[in-house]
């Protein structure tokens, strides 16, 4: 049975006529053509839809603030759970009963007693400080793929506006780029914001009603066509210094799905409407 | 922040909406307020009168706009132009009407109500401004972003701040000095090498020099 059919609020699939599809890795195939399904990012977490994805997406917990509500909701819908260094301190403080599969990184942020308390409870704490060429987030994404064969990963935590460290935000976006090259579909998800890197191809997304959305290239210009947005684009060239899509939103008269066709890597972002 | 003496005359100042901003004396002129920035300015520093309030005027409260008009401030309705953001309208106006070459864009630009699209829009406004010959910087209480076009640049940052250099667009080749981890002819590109969690070389003179063959974004945070 198709993944999309399990979402109860979903009326019809706008592209292709069939509601059946075959899950191939992260790609769905309808009667028409294949696309990457990203609806698992927001519908199962912000929108709390009854949602089952098989296999479950993995989760990487950052060392930045995240509400207990969202943390727990994501936790129970994901496996494995990897904690990036200082994320151990956050997890301990927010939901001490939750045990991750792995804590890893250069381990220069998490408090030593916190790390020890996870070791004492049988959690592997992996010291990767010998590798100074990758960030803790990149280490987590690599490990999720190599050790757990993850293809879809939530990166959970506030990724913008944390103590003014905008360099960390940019670093997180670059981690998505590196993951994409390795065939991982990763999404940044915080309580109020979401970023997904869409590689070349066709993509299906959701966003809460009345959320504000954007589509912006990270590298060179990209040509996109969309449907399901307030201001859709047809063969529009998005580029820095030229046209980018910001302050966009869901077409309220639509079915809640956004479709993006892109000839290159483009960043999708939307916010969560409380 | 220490650094070489800078002539701040004709250094414009734009108030973004959603400013959580400690007002302090900045030697800037003119002062342009982007739409909802009027509400923030009124609430934060009502005695300060800008040179101009402008935008599509769909954010600022009408009574706030009127109170500025009553005090002789021009409030310019540019809602007919739906192709540019309020920030872009301000940067264009600062250049066309006031011949500004250097502009502070003041206000929190990341992490405001989850509006990462606004953050990206602000960065794109910097790109558009650069093409018009404007050197603009985003400056909030805790963070700073400057777009460095092709060429040689001199920057400062607070000691112990976190710094980054990242391309906006295609790959760029950079050489730096004054950072903890300097780069020599390094290619910065999305999906490859970017510079984050960098910092000032504490043994240096506090200046960072960046030579770049293309547009690159500099960011640093403010250490309280």
Tab-separated table of C-alpha atoms in Angstrom:
chain	number	residue	atom	x	y	z
A	1	UNK	CA	0.000	0.000	0.000
A	2	UNK	CA	1.317	3.400	-0.895
A	3	UNK	CA	2.836	5.643	1.727
A	4	UNK	CA	0.644	8.532	0.638
A	5	UNK	CA	-2.565	6.568	1.154
A	6	UNK	CA	-1.806	6.304	4.867
A	7	UNK	CA	-2.117	10.026	5.431
A	8	UNK	CA	-5.804	10.400	6.369
A	9	UNK	CA	-6.149	14.055	5.386
A	10	UNK	CA	-4.845	13.427	1.922
A	11	UNK	CA	-7.579	13.510	-0.681
A	12	UNK	CA	-5.916	12.875	-3.979
A	13	UNK	CA	-2.515	12.639	-5.429
A	14	UNK	CA	-2.261	15.595	-7.752
A	15	UNK	CA	0.286	14.114	-10.064
A	16	UNK	CA	-0.610	10.866	-11.739
A	17	UNK	CA	-3.967	9.254	-11.400
A	18	UNK	CA	-3.198	6.300	-9.187
A	19	UNK	CA	-3.119	6.392	-5.416
A	20	UNK	CA	-0.937	3.350	-5.300
A	21	UNK	CA	2.755	3.615	-5.420
A	22	UNK	CA	5.802	1.597	-4.706
A	23	UNK	CA	8.336	2.700	-2.138
A	24	UNK	CA	11.797	2.541	-3.619
A	25	UNK	CA	14.235	3.777	-1.029
A	26	UNK	CA	12.994	7.293	-0.508
A	27	UNK	CA	11.446	7.602	-3.952
A	28	UNK	CA	7.834	7.067	-4.788
A	29	UNK	CA	6.666	5.943	-8.166
A	30	UNK	CA	3.203	6.736	-9.424
A	31	UNK	CA	1.784	5.924	-12.774
A	32	UNK	CA	3.623	8.923	-14.179
A	33	UNK	CA	7.119	9.484	-12.798
A	34	UNK	CA	9.215	9.130	-9.704
A	35	UNK	CA	9.584	11.747	-7.021
A	36	UNK	CA	11.070	12.086	-3.571
A	37	UNK	CA	8.520	12.125	-0.775
A	38	UNK	CA	9.267	14.593	2.020
A	39	UNK	CA	5.842	14.599	3.634
A	40	UNK	CA	7.247	12.573	6.546
A	41	UNK	CA	9.139	15.652	7.747
A	42	UNK	CA	6.296	17.925	8.764
A	43	UNK	CA	3.129	15.833	8.691
A	44	UNK	CA	4.279	13.366	11.349
A	45	UNK	CA	5.855	15.947	13.638
A	46	UNK	CA	4.478	19.492	13.466
A	47	UNK	CA	1.116	18.397	12.147
A	48	UNK	CA	0.980	15.265	14.334
A	49	UNK	CA	-0.693	13.219	11.620
A	50	UNK	CA	-1.002	9.496	12.105
A	51	UNK	CA	2.032	8.574	10.150
A	52	UNK	CA	4.032	5.447	9.550
A	53	UNK	CA	7.129	5.325	7.435
A	54	UNK	CA	8.992	2.113	6.947
A	55	UNK	CA	11.817	1.982	7.680
A	56	UNK	CA	11.645	4.726	10.311
A	57	UNK	CA	13.725	7.824	9.623
A	58	UNK	CA	16.781	8.277	11.812
A	59	UNK	CA	17.164	11.173	14.210
A	60	UNK	CA	20.196	13.291	15.023
A	61	UNK	CA	19.846	15.517	18.085
A	62	UNK	CA	21.778	18.775	18.053
A	63	UNK	CA	23.056	20.595	21.126
A	64	UNK	CA	20.565	23.431	20.667
A	65	UNK	CA	17.162	24.034	22.292
A	66	UNK	CA	14.226	21.805	21.380
A	67	UNK	CA	10.902	21.508	23.173
A	68	UNK	CA	10.169	18.356	25.132
A	69	UNK	CA	6.955	17.917	23.136
A	70	UNK	CA	8.627	17.877	19.753
A	71	UNK	CA	11.609	15.911	21.018
A	72	UNK	CA	9.393	13.118	22.331
A	73	UNK	CA	7.128	13.073	19.290
A	74	UNK	CA	10.108	12.798	16.962
A	75	UNK	CA	11.817	10.263	19.182
A	76	UNK	CA	8.955	7.815	19.059
A	77	UNK	CA	8.680	8.032	15.267
A	78	UNK	CA	12.382	7.567	14.504
A	79	UNK	CA	15.164	5.066	14.801
A	80	UNK	CA	18.087	5.153	15.403
A	81	UNK	CA	18.709	8.137	17.657
A	82	UNK	CA	22.142	9.688	17.386
A	83	UNK	CA	23.163	12.483	19.713
A	84	UNK	CA	25.720	15.032	18.581
A	85	UNK	CA	28.062	15.779	21.476
A	86	UNK	CA	26.458	18.592	23.486
A	87	UNK	CA	23.060	17.235	22.509
A	88	UNK	CA	23.648	14.761	25.346
A	89	UNK	CA	23.381	17.599	27.840
A	90	UNK	CA	20.150	18.773	26.193
A	91	UNK	CA	18.671	15.252	26.146
A	92	UNK	CA	19.572	14.627	29.760
A	93	UNK	CA	17.906	17.868	30.796
A	94	UNK	CA	14.827	17.532	28.583
A	95	UNK	CA	13.978	13.825	28.569
A	96	UNK	CA	16.376	11.867	30.789
A	97	UNK	CA	14.432	8.619	30.347
A	98	UNK	CA	15.151	8.452	26.609
A	99	UNK	CA	18.250	6.457	25.715
A	100	UNK	CA	19.876	7.052	22.326
A	101	UNK	CA	21.614	4.375	20.278
A	102	UNK	CA	24.795	6.440	20.152
A	103	UNK	CA	26.373	9.651	21.417
A	104	UNK	CA	29.214	10.808	19.198
A	105	UNK	CA	31.359	13.716	18.141
A	106	UNK	CA	34.554	15.366	19.272
A	107	UNK	CA	33.050	15.360	22.770
A	108	UNK	CA	34.304	18.814	23.688
A	109	UNK	CA	30.840	20.204	24.490
A	110	UNK	CA	28.894	17.671	26.549
A	111	UNK	CA	29.569	17.646	30.249
A	112	UNK	CA	31.734	14.625	31.191
A	113	UNK	CA	29.335	13.496	33.912
A	114	UNK	CA	26.480	13.512	31.418
A	115	UNK	CA	28.448	11.337	28.999
A	116	UNK	CA	29.325	8.974	31.832
A	117	UNK	CA	25.696	8.655	32.862
A	118	UNK	CA	24.867	7.476	29.341
A	119	UNK	CA	27.761	5.021	29.348
A	120	UNK	CA	26.539	3.732	32.736
A	121	UNK	CA	23.185	3.012	31.120
A	122	UNK	CA	24.706	1.057	28.253
A	123	UNK	CA	24.812	3.781	25.605
A	124	UNK	CA	27.898	3.821	23.393
A	125	UNK	CA	29.721	7.145	23.570
A	126	UNK	CA	32.011	7.344	20.543
A	127	UNK	CA	34.932	9.760	20.618
A	128	UNK	CA	35.670	10.993	17.099
A	129	UNK	CA	37.871	13.905	18.112
A	130	UNK	CA	40.695	12.629	15.888
A	131	UNK	CA	38.626	13.863	12.951
A	132	UNK	CA	38.869	17.635	12.914
A	133	UNK	CA	37.761	17.945	9.297
A	134	UNK	CA	34.066	17.350	9.882
A	135	UNK	CA	31.537	18.863	12.256
A	136	UNK	CA	29.706	16.808	14.888
A	137	UNK	CA	26.584	16.959	12.730
A	138	UNK	CA	28.458	15.632	9.714
A	139	UNK	CA	29.901	12.833	11.847
A	140	UNK	CA	26.374	11.901	12.934
A	141	UNK	CA	24.997	11.878	9.396
A	142	UNK	CA	27.917	9.765	8.146
A	143	UNK	CA	27.500	7.308	11.028
A	144	UNK	CA	23.739	7.082	10.533
A	145	UNK	CA	24.318	5.999	6.987
A	146	UNK	CA	27.347	3.747	7.475
A	147	UNK	CA	26.352	1.989	10.700
A	148	UNK	CA	22.565	2.036	10.429
A	149	UNK	CA	21.931	2.289	6.666
A	150	UNK	CA	19.710	5.342	7.230
A	151	UNK	CA	18.361	6.997	4.137
A	152	UNK	CA	16.030	9.540	5.784
A	153	UNK	CA	17.172	11.564	8.768
A	154	UNK	CA	15.662	14.262	10.944
A	155	UNK	CA	18.214	16.692	12.354
A	156	UNK	CA	16.417	18.009	15.421
A	157	UNK	CA	17.137	21.270	17.213
A	158	UNK	CA	17.118	25.015	16.737
A	159	UNK	CA	19.326	25.713	13.747
A	160	UNK	CA	19.093	29.480	13.412
A	161	UNK	CA	19.437	32.326	15.880
A	162	UNK	CA	21.305	30.441	18.592
A	163	UNK	CA	23.665	32.796	20.392
A	164	UNK	CA	24.279	34.620	17.158
A	165	UNK	CA	26.238	31.741	15.686
A	166	UNK	CA	25.034	32.093	12.120
A	167	UNK	CA	28.136	30.214	11.036
A	168	UNK	CA	26.606	27.132	12.670
A	169	UNK	CA	23.432	27.621	10.641
A	170	UNK	CA	25.451	27.760	7.445
A	171	UNK	CA	27.434	24.731	8.596
A	172	UNK	CA	24.198	22.787	9.139
A	173	UNK	CA	23.045	23.637	5.619
A	174	UNK	CA	26.378	22.449	4.261
A	175	UNK	CA	25.983	19.199	6.206
A	176	UNK	CA	22.697	18.683	4.321
A	177	UNK	CA	24.571	19.232	1.053
A	178	UNK	CA	27.243	16.701	1.955
A	179	UNK	CA	24.594	14.194	3.071
A	180	UNK	CA	22.704	14.601	-0.182
A	181	UNK	CA	25.792	13.603	-2.149
A	182	UNK	CA	25.884	10.406	-0.068
A	183	UNK	CA	22.253	9.647	-0.912
A	184	UNK	CA	20.827	10.698	2.468
A	185	UNK	CA	17.586	12.691	2.620
A	186	UNK	CA	18.072	14.856	5.708
A	187	UNK	CA	15.867	17.633	7.038
A	188	UNK	CA	16.577	20.255	9.704
A	189	UNK	CA	13.568	20.506	12.020
A	190	UNK	CA	13.157	22.792	15.011
A	191	UNK	CA	10.057	23.831	16.940
A	192	UNK	CA	9.378	26.687	14.565
A	193	UNK	CA	11.342	26.108	11.375
A	194	UNK	CA	12.239	23.477	8.812
A	195	UNK	CA	14.868	23.272	6.047
A	196	UNK	CA	15.075	20.574	3.433
A	197	UNK	CA	17.643	20.334	0.674
A	198	UNK	CA	15.986	19.232	-2.551
A	199	UNK	CA	18.378	17.731	-5.097
A	200	UNK	CA	17.725	17.712	-8.817
A	201	UNK	CA	14.418	16.003	-9.557
A	202	UNK	CA	10.797	16.068	-8.419
A	203	UNK	CA	9.764	16.448	-4.801
A	204	UNK	CA	6.568	16.314	-2.770
A	205	UNK	CA	6.336	18.374	0.416
A	206	UNK	CA	3.847	19.470	3.026
A	207	UNK	CA	3.714	22.500	5.294
A	208	UNK	CA	1.253	23.675	7.930
A	209	UNK	CA	-1.547	25.843	6.593
A	210	UNK	CA	-0.657	29.543	6.744
A	211	UNK	CA	3.028	28.835	7.087
A	212	UNK	CA	5.576	30.971	5.279
A	213	UNK	CA	7.729	29.157	2.765
A	214	UNK	CA	10.815	29.771	0.696
A	215	UNK	CA	12.834	28.217	-2.120
A	216	UNK	CA	16.421	29.396	-2.524
A	217	UNK	CA	19.452	27.910	-4.288
A	218	UNK	CA	22.547	27.340	-2.181
A	219	UNK	CA	25.017	27.120	-5.040
A	220	UNK	CA	24.558	28.195	-8.615
A	221	UNK	CA	21.284	29.077	-10.356
A	222	UNK	CA	18.522	26.492	-10.571
A	223	UNK	CA	15.404	26.274	-12.710
A	224	UNK	CA	12.255	25.303	-10.823
A	225	UNK	CA	8.592	24.624	-11.461
A	226	UNK	CA	6.191	24.327	-8.556
A	227	UNK	CA	2.554	23.675	-7.799
A	228	UNK	CA	0.615	23.985	-4.578
A	229	UNK	CA	2.090	27.332	-3.511
A	230	UNK	CA	0.433	30.755	-3.329
A	231	UNK	CA	2.933	31.992	-5.898
A	232	UNK	CA	3.889	29.072	-8.066
A	233	UNK	CA	6.806	29.211	-10.463
A	234	UNK	CA	7.064	27.835	-13.967
A	235	UNK	CA	10.590	27.317	-15.301
A	236	UNK	CA	11.767	30.140	-13.051
A	237	UNK	CA	15.488	30.651	-12.593
A	238	UNK	CA	16.343	31.088	-8.912
A	239	UNK	CA	19.738	32.609	-8.143
A	240	UNK	CA	21.568	34.736	-5.595
A	241	UNK	CA	21.289	38.363	-6.530
A	242	UNK	CA	18.227	37.612	-8.619
A	243	UNK	CA	14.948	35.846	-8.043
A	244	UNK	CA	14.507	33.814	-4.874
A	245	UNK	CA	11.196	32.709	-3.431
A	246	UNK	CA	10.506	33.981	0.097
A	247	UNK	CA	7.308	34.889	1.981
A	248	UNK	CA	5.543	32.280	-0.145
A	249	UNK	CA	2.921	29.952	1.303
A	250	UNK	CA	0.589	27.055	0.717
A	251	UNK	CA	-2.229	27.483	-1.770
A	252	UNK	CA	-5.053	27.356	0.758
A	253	UNK	CA	-7.440	26.054	-1.889
A	254	UNK	CA	-5.157	23.125	-2.636
A	255	UNK	CA	-4.725	19.708	-1.097
A	256	UNK	CA	-1.848	20.742	1.135
A	257	UNK	CA	0.854	19.242	-1.064
A	258	UNK	CA	3.625	21.236	-2.680
A	259	UNK	CA	5.386	19.830	-5.717
A	260	UNK	CA	8.802	21.081	-6.751
A	261	UNK	CA	10.628	20.159	-9.954
A	262	UNK	CA	14.191	21.386	-9.938
A	263	UNK	CA	17.162	20.963	-12.237
A	264	UNK	CA	19.625	21.513	-9.376
A	265	UNK	CA	19.988	21.652	-5.617
A	266	UNK	CA	17.535	24.046	-4.013
A	267	UNK	CA	16.749	24.737	-0.345
A	268	UNK	CA	13.128	24.552	0.838
A	269	UNK	CA	12.187	26.235	4.100
A	270	UNK	CA	8.935	26.720	5.953
A	271	UNK	CA	7.923	27.769	9.443
A	272	UNK	CA	5.607	26.155	11.948
A	273	UNK	CA	2.476	28.081	12.764
A	274	UNK	CA	1.652	27.674	16.455
B	1	UNK	CA	35.189	46.628	18.623
B	2	UNK	CA	38.555	48.187	17.878
B	3	UNK	CA	39.796	48.673	14.350
B	4	UNK	CA	41.067	51.236	11.932
B	5	UNK	CA	39.288	54.613	12.127
B	6	UNK	CA	36.365	54.612	9.742
B	7	UNK	CA	34.569	57.543	8.284
B	8	UNK	CA	30.973	56.825	9.136
B	9	UNK	CA	29.506	59.807	7.320
B	10	UNK	CA	26.737	58.861	4.998
B	11	UNK	CA	26.593	55.409	6.487
B	12	UNK	CA	22.938	54.546	6.311
B	13	UNK	CA	20.910	52.686	8.877
B	14	UNK	CA	17.888	50.523	8.161
B	15	UNK	CA	15.590	49.265	10.879
B	16	UNK	CA	14.124	45.887	10.108
B	17	UNK	CA	10.853	44.676	11.526
B	18	UNK	CA	11.059	42.441	14.623
B	19	UNK	CA	14.053	44.241	16.052
B	20	UNK	CA	14.996	43.199	19.528
B	21	UNK	CA	17.571	45.843	19.729
B	22	UNK	CA	19.336	47.827	22.408
B	23	UNK	CA	19.421	51.309	20.969
B	24	UNK	CA	22.796	52.911	21.283
B	25	UNK	CA	24.436	55.882	19.636
B	26	UNK	CA	25.467	54.957	16.153
B	27	UNK	CA	27.016	57.589	13.965
B	28	UNK	CA	24.841	56.925	10.956
B	29	UNK	CA	22.803	58.926	8.537
B	30	UNK	CA	20.268	58.632	6.974
B	31	UNK	CA	17.916	56.388	8.930
B	32	UNK	CA	15.415	54.419	6.871
B	33	UNK	CA	12.725	52.359	8.513
B	34	UNK	CA	11.353	49.305	6.731
B	35	UNK	CA	7.573	49.163	7.276
B	36	UNK	CA	6.999	47.307	10.568
B	37	UNK	CA	10.285	48.684	11.861
B	38	UNK	CA	8.229	51.799	12.598
B	39	UNK	CA	6.264	49.938	15.247
B	40	UNK	CA	9.482	48.697	16.799
B	41	UNK	CA	11.160	52.123	16.699
B	42	UNK	CA	8.138	53.761	18.277
B	43	UNK	CA	8.168	51.211	21.074
B	44	UNK	CA	11.919	51.172	21.591
B	45	UNK	CA	13.060	54.772	21.047
B	46	UNK	CA	10.106	57.063	20.308
B	47	UNK	CA	12.260	60.175	20.417
B	48	UNK	CA	14.296	59.106	17.390
B	49	UNK	CA	12.950	60.392	14.098
B	50	UNK	CA	14.023	58.607	10.912
B	51	UNK	CA	14.502	60.330	7.577
B	52	UNK	CA	12.014	57.997	5.902
B	53	UNK	CA	9.627	55.143	6.595
B	54	UNK	CA	8.932	53.054	3.513
B	55	UNK	CA	7.748	49.719	2.190
B	56	UNK	CA	4.459	48.121	1.244
B	57	UNK	CA	3.162	49.341	4.612
B	58	UNK	CA	1.204	46.182	5.391
B	59	UNK	CA	2.984	45.543	8.693
B	60	UNK	CA	3.282	48.792	10.630
B	61	UNK	CA	0.263	49.860	12.621
B	62	UNK	CA	-1.559	52.738	10.891
B	63	UNK	CA	-1.564	54.922	13.999
B	64	UNK	CA	2.201	54.513	14.298
B	65	UNK	CA	2.717	55.601	10.697
B	66	UNK	CA	0.458	58.583	11.278
B	67	UNK	CA	2.393	59.617	14.368
B	68	UNK	CA	5.549	59.781	12.258
B	69	UNK	CA	3.786	61.757	9.532
B	70	UNK	CA	2.507	64.152	12.234
B	71	UNK	CA	6.112	64.728	13.270
B	72	UNK	CA	7.238	65.532	9.747
B	73	UNK	CA	8.606	62.147	8.706
B	74	UNK	CA	7.879	61.089	5.133
B	75	UNK	CA	6.045	57.771	4.981
B	76	UNK	CA	6.414	56.403	1.468
B	77	UNK	CA	3.951	53.804	0.235
B	78	UNK	CA	5.663	51.496	-2.256
B	79	UNK	CA	3.019	48.759	-2.223
B	80	UNK	CA	2.644	48.979	-6.002
B	81	UNK	CA	5.983	47.193	-6.198
B	82	UNK	CA	5.349	43.583	-5.275
B	83	UNK	CA	8.581	42.346	-6.837
B	84	UNK	CA	10.937	43.520	-4.101
B	85	UNK	CA	10.966	43.090	-0.341
B	86	UNK	CA	10.761	46.036	2.066
B	87	UNK	CA	14.462	45.642	2.778
B	88	UNK	CA	15.321	45.780	-0.918
B	89	UNK	CA	13.154	48.881	-1.289
B	90	UNK	CA	15.087	50.493	1.571
B	91	UNK	CA	18.491	49.627	0.142
B	92	UNK	CA	17.490	50.933	-3.304
B	93	UNK	CA	16.161	54.145	-1.789
B	94	UNK	CA	19.223	54.637	0.399
B	95	UNK	CA	21.347	54.547	-2.705
B	96	UNK	CA	19.125	56.481	-5.094
B	97	UNK	CA	17.875	59.228	-2.778
B	98	UNK	CA	20.761	59.523	-0.346
B	99	UNK	CA	23.770	58.262	-2.316
B	100	UNK	CA	24.601	55.788	0.470
B	101	UNK	CA	27.489	53.463	-0.193
B	102	UNK	CA	27.720	51.798	3.227
B	103	UNK	CA	24.630	50.652	5.056
B	104	UNK	CA	23.899	48.941	8.358
B	105	UNK	CA	20.799	46.792	8.223
B	106	UNK	CA	19.865	46.597	11.880
B	107	UNK	CA	17.757	43.958	13.548
B	108	UNK	CA	17.572	40.277	14.321
B	109	UNK	CA	17.929	38.504	11.002
B	110	UNK	CA	17.873	34.850	12.025
B	111	UNK	CA	15.620	32.795	14.242
B	112	UNK	CA	12.657	35.145	14.318
B	113	UNK	CA	9.431	33.144	14.582
B	114	UNK	CA	10.941	30.419	12.462
B	115	UNK	CA	11.107	32.718	9.435
B	116	UNK	CA	14.238	31.300	7.837
B	117	UNK	CA	12.865	32.412	4.485
B	118	UNK	CA	13.285	36.007	5.727
B	119	UNK	CA	16.889	35.270	6.656
B	120	UNK	CA	17.571	33.988	3.164
B	121	UNK	CA	15.710	36.976	1.715
B	122	UNK	CA	17.901	39.347	3.723
B	123	UNK	CA	21.037	37.641	2.410
B	124	UNK	CA	19.708	37.963	-1.134
B	125	UNK	CA	19.056	41.665	-0.524
B	126	UNK	CA	22.760	41.983	0.327
B	127	UNK	CA	23.594	40.283	-2.987
B	128	UNK	CA	21.343	42.634	-4.939
B	129	UNK	CA	22.813	45.639	-3.116
B	130	UNK	CA	26.347	44.547	-3.885
B	131	UNK	CA	25.564	44.527	-7.602
B	132	UNK	CA	24.465	48.167	-7.208
B	133	UNK	CA	27.730	49.050	-5.513
B	134	UNK	CA	26.340	49.199	-1.965
B	135	UNK	CA	28.329	47.698	0.932
B	136	UNK	CA	25.630	46.547	3.319
B	137	UNK	CA	25.950	44.576	6.527
B	138	UNK	CA	23.297	42.784	8.585
B	139	UNK	CA	23.838	43.618	12.252
B	140	UNK	CA	21.859	42.355	15.222
B	141	UNK	CA	22.597	42.264	18.950
B	142	UNK	CA	24.404	38.978	18.627
B	143	UNK	CA	25.277	38.402	14.997
B	144	UNK	CA	26.693	40.018	11.899
B	145	UNK	CA	26.692	39.096	8.188
B	146	UNK	CA	28.646	40.899	5.519
B	147	UNK	CA	28.720	40.037	1.847
B	148	UNK	CA	32.253	40.344	0.507
B	149	UNK	CA	32.453	40.784	-3.252
B	150	UNK	CA	35.475	39.788	-5.311
B	151	UNK	CA	38.550	41.581	-4.020
B	152	UNK	CA	40.402	42.283	-0.794
B	153	UNK	CA	38.623	43.029	2.484
B	154	UNK	CA	39.533	44.053	6.002
B	155	UNK	CA	37.282	43.033	8.890
B	156	UNK	CA	37.168	42.972	12.649
B	157	UNK	CA	35.321	40.732	15.062
B	158	UNK	CA	35.108	40.548	18.846
B	159	UNK	CA	37.718	38.375	20.489
B	160	UNK	CA	36.487	34.821	21.030
B	161	UNK	CA	33.688	35.213	18.535
B	162	UNK	CA	32.657	32.418	16.148
B	163	UNK	CA	33.304	33.313	12.533
B	164	UNK	CA	32.447	31.816	9.188
B	165	UNK	CA	33.126	32.272	5.489
B	166	UNK	CA	30.687	30.644	3.084
B	167	UNK	CA	29.961	31.236	-0.608
B	168	UNK	CA	26.536	32.380	-1.761
B	169	UNK	CA	26.350	30.883	-5.201
B	170	UNK	CA	29.152	29.100	-6.949
B	171	UNK	CA	32.595	28.125	-5.573
B	172	UNK	CA	35.049	30.844	-4.568
B	173	UNK	CA	38.771	30.780	-3.912
B	174	UNK	CA	39.860	32.600	-0.760
B	175	UNK	CA	43.011	33.446	1.132
B	176	UNK	CA	42.779	34.827	4.650
B	177	UNK	CA	44.959	36.067	7.480
B	178	UNK	CA	44.113	36.905	11.061
B	179	UNK	CA	41.895	33.883	11.689
B	180	UNK	CA	42.511	30.848	13.911
B	181	UNK	CA	42.336	28.660	10.804
B	182	UNK	CA	43.505	30.704	7.887
B	183	UNK	CA	43.035	29.560	4.314
B	184	UNK	CA	45.422	29.829	1.417
B	185	UNK	CA	43.854	29.570	-2.045
B	186	UNK	CA	41.139	27.404	-0.552
B	187	UNK	CA	38.081	26.640	-2.652
B	188	UNK	CA	34.909	27.194	-0.656
B	189	UNK	CA	31.762	25.557	-2.039
B	190	UNK	CA	28.468	24.057	-0.949
B	191	UNK	CA	28.858	20.355	-0.364
B	192	UNK	CA	32.588	20.819	0.115
B	193	UNK	CA	34.738	23.065	2.241
B	194	UNK	CA	33.126	25.967	4.076
B	195	UNK	CA	34.647	27.801	6.998
B	196	UNK	CA	32.579	27.683	10.203
B	197	UNK	CA	33.470	27.707	13.911
B	198	UNK	CA	36.502	29.758	12.943
B	199	UNK	CA	37.686	32.664	15.086
B	200	UNK	CA	40.119	35.510	15.474
B	201	UNK	CA	43.770	34.656	15.861
B	202	UNK	CA	44.099	35.785	19.476
B	203	UNK	CA	47.769	36.535	18.971
B	204	UNK	CA	47.044	38.860	16.062
B	205	UNK	CA	46.122	42.519	15.827
B	206	UNK	CA	42.390	41.848	15.674
B	207	UNK	CA	42.129	42.395	11.931
B	208	UNK	CA	41.018	39.744	9.470
B	209	UNK	CA	42.002	40.037	5.831
B	210	UNK	CA	40.078	38.168	3.148
B	211	UNK	CA	41.065	37.933	-0.516
B	212	UNK	CA	38.350	36.358	-2.596
B	213	UNK	CA	37.820	35.769	-6.291
B	214	UNK	CA	34.043	35.799	-5.921
B	215	UNK	CA	31.174	36.685	-3.614
B	216	UNK	CA	31.568	35.176	-0.160
B	217	UNK	CA	29.548	35.663	3.023
B	218	UNK	CA	31.353	36.576	6.247
B	219	UNK	CA	29.595	36.022	9.559
B	220	UNK	CA	30.593	36.448	13.158
B	221	UNK	CA	28.774	36.589	16.475
B	222	UNK	CA	28.953	39.088	19.264
B	223	UNK	CA	30.339	37.745	22.496
B	224	UNK	CA	28.495	39.304	25.460
